[in-house]
XYZ file of N, CA and C in Angstrom:
495
model
N 0.210 23.868 2.333
C 0.934 22.661 2.704
C 1.240 21.881 1.423
N 2.438 21.349 1.343
C 2.840 20.592 0.165
C 2.046 19.293 0.057
N 1.992 18.734 -1.146
C 1.340 17.436 -1.347
C 2.060 16.364 -0.537
N 3.381 16.435 -0.485
C 4.167 15.475 0.284
C 3.748 15.502 1.756
N 3.632 16.680 2.321
C 3.255 16.818 3.731
C 1.822 16.332 3.959
N 0.935 16.626 3.023
C -0.456 16.159 3.162
C -0.533 14.642 3.089
N 0.256 14.027 2.209
C 0.254 12.566 2.111
C 0.855 11.934 3.362
N 1.901 12.549 3.886
C 2.491 12.058 5.135
C 1.468 12.135 6.272
N 0.770 13.236 6.329
C -0.273 13.422 7.343
C -1.391 12.384 7.175
N -1.754 12.091 5.934
C -2.785 11.090 5.656
C -2.350 9.703 6.127
N -1.099 9.341 5.886
C -0.617 8.028 6.330
C -0.653 7.929 7.859
N -0.238 9.004 8.527
C -0.273 9.021 9.997
C -1.716 8.916 10.497
N -2.613 9.632 9.842
C -4.031 9.584 10.215
C -4.580 8.164 10.056
N -4.315 7.525 8.935
C -4.791 6.156 8.717
C -4.230 5.219 9.777
N -2.934 5.362 10.055
C -2.281 4.476 11.022
C -2.944 4.564 12.393
N -3.214 5.781 12.828
C -3.813 5.940 14.155
C -5.321 5.685 14.142
N -6.023 6.218 13.161
C -7.484 6.068 13.082
C -7.900 4.601 13.000
N -7.147 3.803 12.234
C -7.498 2.395 12.048
C -6.697 1.475 12.969
N -5.886 2.042 13.843
C -5.063 1.284 14.781
C -4.230 0.231 14.038
N -3.450 0.705 13.077
C -2.628 -0.156 12.226
C -1.224 -0.306 12.781
N -0.564 -1.359 12.361
C 0.862 -1.506 12.631
C 1.652 -0.613 11.684
N 1.177 -0.541 10.426
C 1.924 0.201 9.409
C 0.966 0.598 8.285
N 1.158 1.795 7.745
C 0.461 2.251 6.544
C 1.528 2.705 5.557
N 1.444 2.221 4.325
C 2.428 2.619 3.315
C 1.727 3.076 2.043
N 2.440 3.901 1.305
C 1.945 4.369 0.019
C 3.076 4.271 -0.989
N 2.786 3.611 -2.090
C 3.703 3.560 -3.231
C 3.057 4.347 -4.360
N 3.822 5.279 -4.929
C 3.325 6.112 -6.018
C 4.228 5.974 -7.238
N 3.611 5.843 -8.395
C 4.348 5.877 -9.649
C 4.497 7.356 -10.011
N 5.626 7.948 -9.625
C 5.797 9.397 -9.761
C 6.445 9.825 -11.063
N 7.012 8.883 -11.818
C 7.597 9.178 -13.132
C 8.571 10.364 -13.069
N 9.542 10.243 -12.160
C 10.572 11.260 -12.016
C 11.892 10.636 -12.453
N 12.579 11.239 -13.443
C 13.846 10.671 -13.900
C 14.818 10.446 -12.749
N 15.464 9.281 -12.753
C 16.457 8.966 -11.739
C 15.890 8.321 -10.485
N 14.581 8.285 -10.343
C 13.970 7.641 -9.174
C 13.559 6.220 -9.532
N 13.576 5.345 -8.523
C 13.179 3.965 -8.765
C 11.730 3.900 -9.218
N 11.409 2.835 -9.949
C 10.040 2.636 -10.378
C 9.177 2.279 -9.172
N 8.063 2.936 -9.048
C 7.065 2.654 -8.024
C 7.634 2.620 -6.609
N 8.276 3.691 -6.172
C 8.879 3.694 -4.832
C 7.846 3.842 -3.724
N 8.210 3.380 -2.538
C 7.408 3.701 -1.373
C 7.712 5.162 -1.064
N 6.709 5.983 -1.146
C 6.907 7.412 -0.927
C 6.554 7.843 0.487
N 5.673 7.080 1.149
C 5.215 7.466 2.488
C 4.975 6.220 3.327
N 5.278 6.347 4.622
C 5.094 5.228 5.534
C 4.858 5.783 6.936
N 3.876 5.219 7.619
C 3.606 5.566 9.015
C 3.665 4.282 9.834
N 4.378 4.335 10.961
C 4.643 3.141 11.760
C 4.142 3.300 13.185
N 3.576 2.218 13.721
C 3.248 2.179 15.141
C 4.559 2.069 15.918
N 4.573 2.484 17.166
C 5.790 2.335 17.970
C 6.276 0.883 17.976
N 7.585 0.713 17.765
C 8.194 -0.611 17.778
C 8.081 -1.394 16.487
N 7.416 -0.851 15.487
C 7.254 -1.536 14.199
C 8.348 -1.072 13.250
N 8.994 -2.029 12.589
C 10.073 -1.710 11.659
C 9.535 -1.228 10.317
N 10.324 -0.374 9.692
C 10.017 0.121 8.357
C 10.207 -0.985 7.325
N 9.436 -0.899 6.253
C 9.644 -1.798 5.115
C 10.219 -1.026 3.926
N 10.645 0.205 4.171
C 11.275 0.989 3.116
C 12.481 0.221 2.590
N 12.590 0.156 1.292
C 13.696 -0.559 0.668
C 13.421 -2.034 0.452
N 12.365 -2.551 1.048
C 11.966 -3.943 0.805
C 10.987 -3.915 -0.361
N 11.488 -4.192 -1.533
C 10.713 -4.048 -2.761
C 9.907 -5.314 -3.012
N 8.632 -5.129 -3.249
C 7.772 -6.220 -3.686
C 7.656 -6.083 -5.191
N 8.333 -6.977 -5.917
C 8.334 -6.917 -7.375
C 6.959 -7.288 -7.913
N 6.534 -6.581 -8.934
C 5.244 -6.865 -9.547
C 5.239 -8.243 -10.204
N 6.350 -8.599 -10.821
C 6.422 -9.891 -11.490
C 6.565 -11.003 -10.465
N 5.596 -11.894 -10.438
C 5.699 -13.054 -9.585
C 5.195 -12.881 -8.178
N 4.714 -11.703 -7.800
C 4.188 -11.541 -6.451
C 2.663 -11.629 -6.488
N 2.088 -12.548 -5.727
C 0.648 -12.775 -5.829
C -0.218 -11.577 -5.462
N 0.211 -10.750 -4.519
C -0.600 -9.582 -4.161
C -0.722 -8.643 -5.346
N 0.414 -8.296 -5.948
C 0.394 -7.367 -7.078
C -0.319 -8.002 -8.268
N -0.038 -9.261 -8.524
C -0.722 -9.942 -9.626
C -2.233 -9.886 -9.467
N -2.708 -10.140 -8.254
C -4.158 -10.180 -8.003
C -4.793 -8.805 -8.152
N -4.174 -7.766 -7.578
C -4.815 -6.447 -7.671
C -4.784 -5.918 -9.098
N -3.748 -6.261 -9.860
C -3.688 -5.824 -11.255
C -4.683 -6.617 -12.094
N -4.726 -7.915 -11.892
C -5.646 -8.756 -12.670
C -7.102 -8.370 -12.406
N -7.443 -8.238 -11.127
C -8.837 -7.972 -10.764
C -9.187 -6.493 -10.750
N -8.151 -5.626 -10.793
C -8.358 -4.177 -10.716
C -9.213 -3.839 -9.493
N -8.855 -4.471 -8.383
C -9.638 -4.328 -7.152
C -8.730 -4.447 -5.947
N -9.239 -4.016 -4.824
C -8.522 -4.157 -3.565
C -8.349 -5.629 -3.242
N -7.301 -5.907 -2.499
C -7.121 -7.222 -1.893
C -7.235 -7.005 -0.388
N -8.258 -7.576 0.195
C -8.520 -7.435 1.629
C -8.287 -8.798 2.262
N -7.267 -8.882 3.110
C -6.861 -10.156 3.703
C -7.008 -10.053 5.215
N -7.922 -10.847 5.756
C -8.132 -10.881 7.198
C -7.126 -11.785 7.902
N -6.622 -12.796 7.187
C -5.730 -13.795 7.775
C -4.748 -14.261 6.700
N -3.543 -13.736 6.737
C -2.544 -14.038 5.702
C -2.233 -15.526 5.614
N -1.986 -16.162 6.738
C -1.661 -17.589 6.718
C -2.843 -18.394 6.196
N -4.048 -18.009 6.581
C -5.245 -18.686 6.087
C -5.404 -18.527 4.592
N -5.114 -17.333 4.083
C -5.182 -17.101 2.641
C -4.213 -18.013 1.910
N -2.982 -18.102 2.411
C -1.968 -18.924 1.752
C -2.370 -20.401 1.762
N -3.004 -20.841 2.814
C -3.444 -22.244 2.878
C -4.640 -22.504 1.960
N -5.490 -21.483 1.761
C -6.732 -21.661 1.006
C -6.604 -21.340 -0.482
N -5.596 -20.570 -0.865
C -5.481 -20.098 -2.244
C -4.079 -20.406 -2.754
N -3.983 -21.330 -3.692
C -2.670 -21.768 -4.177
C -1.875 -20.637 -4.825
N -2.540 -19.584 -5.295
C -1.809 -18.430 -5.836
C -0.923 -17.789 -4.777
N -1.324 -17.923 -3.505
C -0.589 -17.288 -2.417
C 0.307 -18.253 -1.650
N 0.139 -19.531 -1.847
C 0.975 -20.519 -1.149
C 2.273 -20.712 -1.924
N 3.076 -19.633 -1.925
C 4.354 -19.623 -2.638
C 5.410 -18.994 -1.736
N 6.655 -19.394 -1.916
C 7.727 -18.846 -1.069
C 7.779 -17.316 -1.048
N 7.515 -16.660 -2.178
C 7.600 -15.201 -2.223
C 6.571 -14.564 -1.281
N 5.408 -15.162 -1.147
C 4.379 -14.628 -0.251
C 4.748 -14.888 1.206
N 5.162 -16.122 1.516
C 5.551 -16.444 2.893
C 6.737 -15.586 3.336
N 7.672 -15.318 2.418
C 8.819 -14.459 2.744
C 8.374 -13.042 3.057
N 7.399 -12.537 2.286
C 6.907 -11.184 2.540
C 6.306 -11.098 3.943
N 5.540 -12.100 4.333
C 4.924 -12.071 5.663
C 5.984 -11.966 6.746
N 7.050 -12.715 6.596
C 8.147 -12.677 7.563
C 8.931 -11.369 7.466
N 9.307 -10.978 6.231
C 10.091 -9.754 6.026
C 9.364 -8.508 6.514
N 8.040 -8.536 6.471
C 7.247 -7.387 6.889
C 6.938 -7.423 8.382
N 7.617 -8.290 9.144
C 7.526 -8.269 10.601
C 6.422 -9.118 11.189
N 6.031 -10.159 10.482
C 4.946 -11.005 10.981
C 3.590 -10.503 10.520
N 3.523 -10.130 9.254
C 2.282 -9.615 8.675
C 1.178 -10.658 8.808
N 0.086 -10.276 9.446
C -1.009 -11.207 9.708
C -2.278 -10.881 8.927
N -2.471 -9.603 8.601
C -3.637 -9.160 7.840
C -3.247 -7.875 7.110
N -3.851 -7.655 5.950
C -3.549 -6.426 5.228
C -4.620 -6.093 4.205
N -4.593 -4.846 3.810
C -5.365 -4.365 2.670
C -4.359 -3.777 1.696
N -4.454 -4.182 0.436
C -3.682 -3.568 -0.645
C -4.709 -2.937 -1.581
N -4.758 -1.611 -1.578
C -5.767 -0.872 -2.333
C -5.096 -0.131 -3.485
N -5.288 -0.618 -4.719
C -4.656 0.018 -5.867
C -5.445 1.219 -6.370
N -4.736 2.076 -7.075
C -5.350 3.202 -7.757
C -4.869 3.142 -9.204
N -5.804 3.164 -10.142
C -5.478 3.078 -11.561
C -5.818 4.386 -12.252
N -5.028 4.687 -13.281
C -5.339 5.770 -14.206
C -5.431 5.095 -15.564
N -6.642 4.924 -16.053
C -6.826 4.110 -17.249
C -6.402 2.689 -16.934
N -5.501 2.149 -17.743
C -4.997 0.793 -17.518
C -3.753 0.753 -16.642
N -3.233 1.921 -16.295
C -1.962 1.990 -15.574
C -2.167 2.041 -14.066
N -1.452 1.168 -13.356
C -1.430 1.201 -11.901
C -0.568 2.392 -11.477
N -1.143 3.323 -10.700
C -0.407 4.537 -10.334
C -0.133 4.656 -8.837
N -0.816 3.847 -8.025
C -0.585 3.911 -6.580
C -1.082 2.628 -5.928
N -0.434 2.282 -4.821
C -0.920 1.199 -3.960
C -0.838 1.696 -2.520
N -1.988 1.734 -1.880
C -2.079 2.041 -0.465
C -2.149 0.703 0.262
N -1.232 0.477 1.200
C -1.196 -0.784 1.946
C -1.335 -0.520 3.433
N -2.195 -1.280 4.056
C -2.436 -1.181 5.487
C -2.081 -2.520 6.101
N -1.225 -2.513 7.116
C -0.672 -3.749 7.675
C -1.062 -3.943 9.132
N -1.438 -5.174 9.455
C -1.674 -5.606 10.828
C -0.672 -6.705 11.132
N 0.193 -6.487 12.086
C 1.180 -7.486 12.465
C 0.644 -8.317 13.631
N 1.163 -9.537 13.745
C 0.868 -10.361 14.910
C -0.283 -11.311 14.745
N -1.502 -10.804 14.748
C -2.655 -11.697 14.674
C -3.639 -11.211 13.617
N -4.446 -12.136 13.094
C -5.425 -11.772 12.063
C -6.374 -10.669 12.539
N -7.041 -10.084 11.571
C -7.934 -8.958 11.845
C -9.067 -8.983 10.823
N -10.274 -8.797 11.270
C -11.418 -8.668 10.361
C -11.593 -7.176 10.054
N -11.427 -6.804 8.795
C -11.549 -5.405 8.381
C -13.034 -5.051 8.298
N -13.431 -3.977 8.954
C -14.839 -3.591 9.004
C -15.236 -2.740 7.799
N -16.553 -2.617 7.603
C -17.068 -1.764 6.530
C -16.642 -0.314 6.755
N -16.644 0.132 7.999
C -16.209 1.502 8.296
C -14.750 1.727 7.971
N -13.911 0.739 8.263
C -12.488 0.847 7.925
C -12.300 0.895 6.412
N -13.059 0.099 5.704
C -12.975 0.100 4.231
C -13.412 1.455 3.664
N -14.407 2.063 4.267
C -14.851 3.387 3.824
C -13.751 4.421 4.078
N -13.072 4.323 5.200
C -11.946 5.221 5.487
C -10.860 5.057 4.419
N -10.591 3.829 4.020
C -9.596 3.568 2.974
C -10.063 4.169 1.646
N -11.335 4.013 1.312
C -11.864 4.576 0.062
C -11.697 6.097 0.038
N -11.974 6.747 1.153
C -11.798 8.198 1.241
C -10.326 8.576 1.096
N -9.448 7.779 1.688
C -8.007 8.046 1.573
C -7.561 7.923 0.120
N -8.072 6.933 -0.593
C -7.705 6.777 -2.012
C -8.141 7.991 -2.834
N -9.306 8.545 -2.519
C -9.751 9.762 -3.209
C -8.771 10.902 -2.967
N -8.336 11.058 -1.730
C -7.375 12.115 -1.404
C -6.051 11.874 -2.124
N -5.584 10.640 -2.127
C -4.335 10.298 -2.827
C -4.461 10.635 -4.303
N -5.584 10.293 -4.898
C -5.781 10.587 -6.319
C -5.741 12.087 -6.587
N -6.323 12.863 -5.687
C -6.314 14.318 -5.834
C -4.903 14.896 -5.706
N -4.057 14.280 -4.872
C -2.737 14.843 -4.563
C -1.600 14.301 -5.426
N -1.775 13.183 -6.092
C -0.626 12.520 -6.706
C 0.002 13.307 -7.852
N -0.777 13.998 -8.674
C -0.184 14.792 -9.758
C 0.638 15.943 -9.171
N 0.108 16.593 -8.143
C 0.847 17.682 -7.498
C 2.106 17.156 -6.814
N 2.013 15.979 -6.207
C 3.181 15.365 -5.579
C 4.270 15.110 -6.621
N 3.905 14.550 -7.766
C 4.884 14.270 -8.827
C 5.525 15.558 -9.327
N 4.734 16.594 -9.486
C 5.267 17.889 -9.928
C 6.251 18.441 -8.900
N 5.897 18.373 -7.634
C 6.798 18.835 -6.571
C 8.086 18.003 -6.554
N 7.976 16.696 -6.777
C 9.150 15.818 -6.774
C 10.062 16.150 -7.956
N 9.477 16.424 -9.121
C 10.304 16.801 -10.274
C 11.000 18.131 -10.036
N 10.276 19.086 -9.453
C 10.866 20.401 -9.135
C 12.008 20.247 -8.135
N 11.789 19.391 -7.137
C 12.809 19.142 -6.110
C 14.066 18.519 -6.718
N 13.879 17.648 -7.691
C 15.011 16.977 -8.355
C 15.614 17.830 -9.462
N 14.998 18.970 -9.744
C 15.523 19.832 -10.794
C 15.247 19.332 -12.193
N 14.242 18.464 -12.339
C 13.915 17.898 -13.658
C 13.025 18.815 -14.444
């Protein structure tokens, strides 16, 4: 099975196993002609809209700034509560993301680094109402990140081969 197919299967597994609205994966694939840090995989619950093409720029976005600065996951049980409690998040760009992402109420943004370089972001979305992320759910995410790390070099190689690079 290709790395692409395994990653797609992993996103679907996370979406159903954790009862998510949406699971997305952005990979820095370093393929000529491809956008920087594209969303490569997405799994959606029935009736949930895709966020493909909705780019969250690293510059000026509090989620990306926080995970890069802290080199750690950002686990948000209540998006609106976070924005009210943390001035870094009480900005128009964050409130717009919540709306653009279909009423994002809770999320996990789990980065993967190679040295100092951010190479992947796994995002898990809960729409509608806040959610308390459990220790078991966090362990499932940690295992998924290990799998992503194992597959990402092969995925990039397959993507370059597919593009004829």
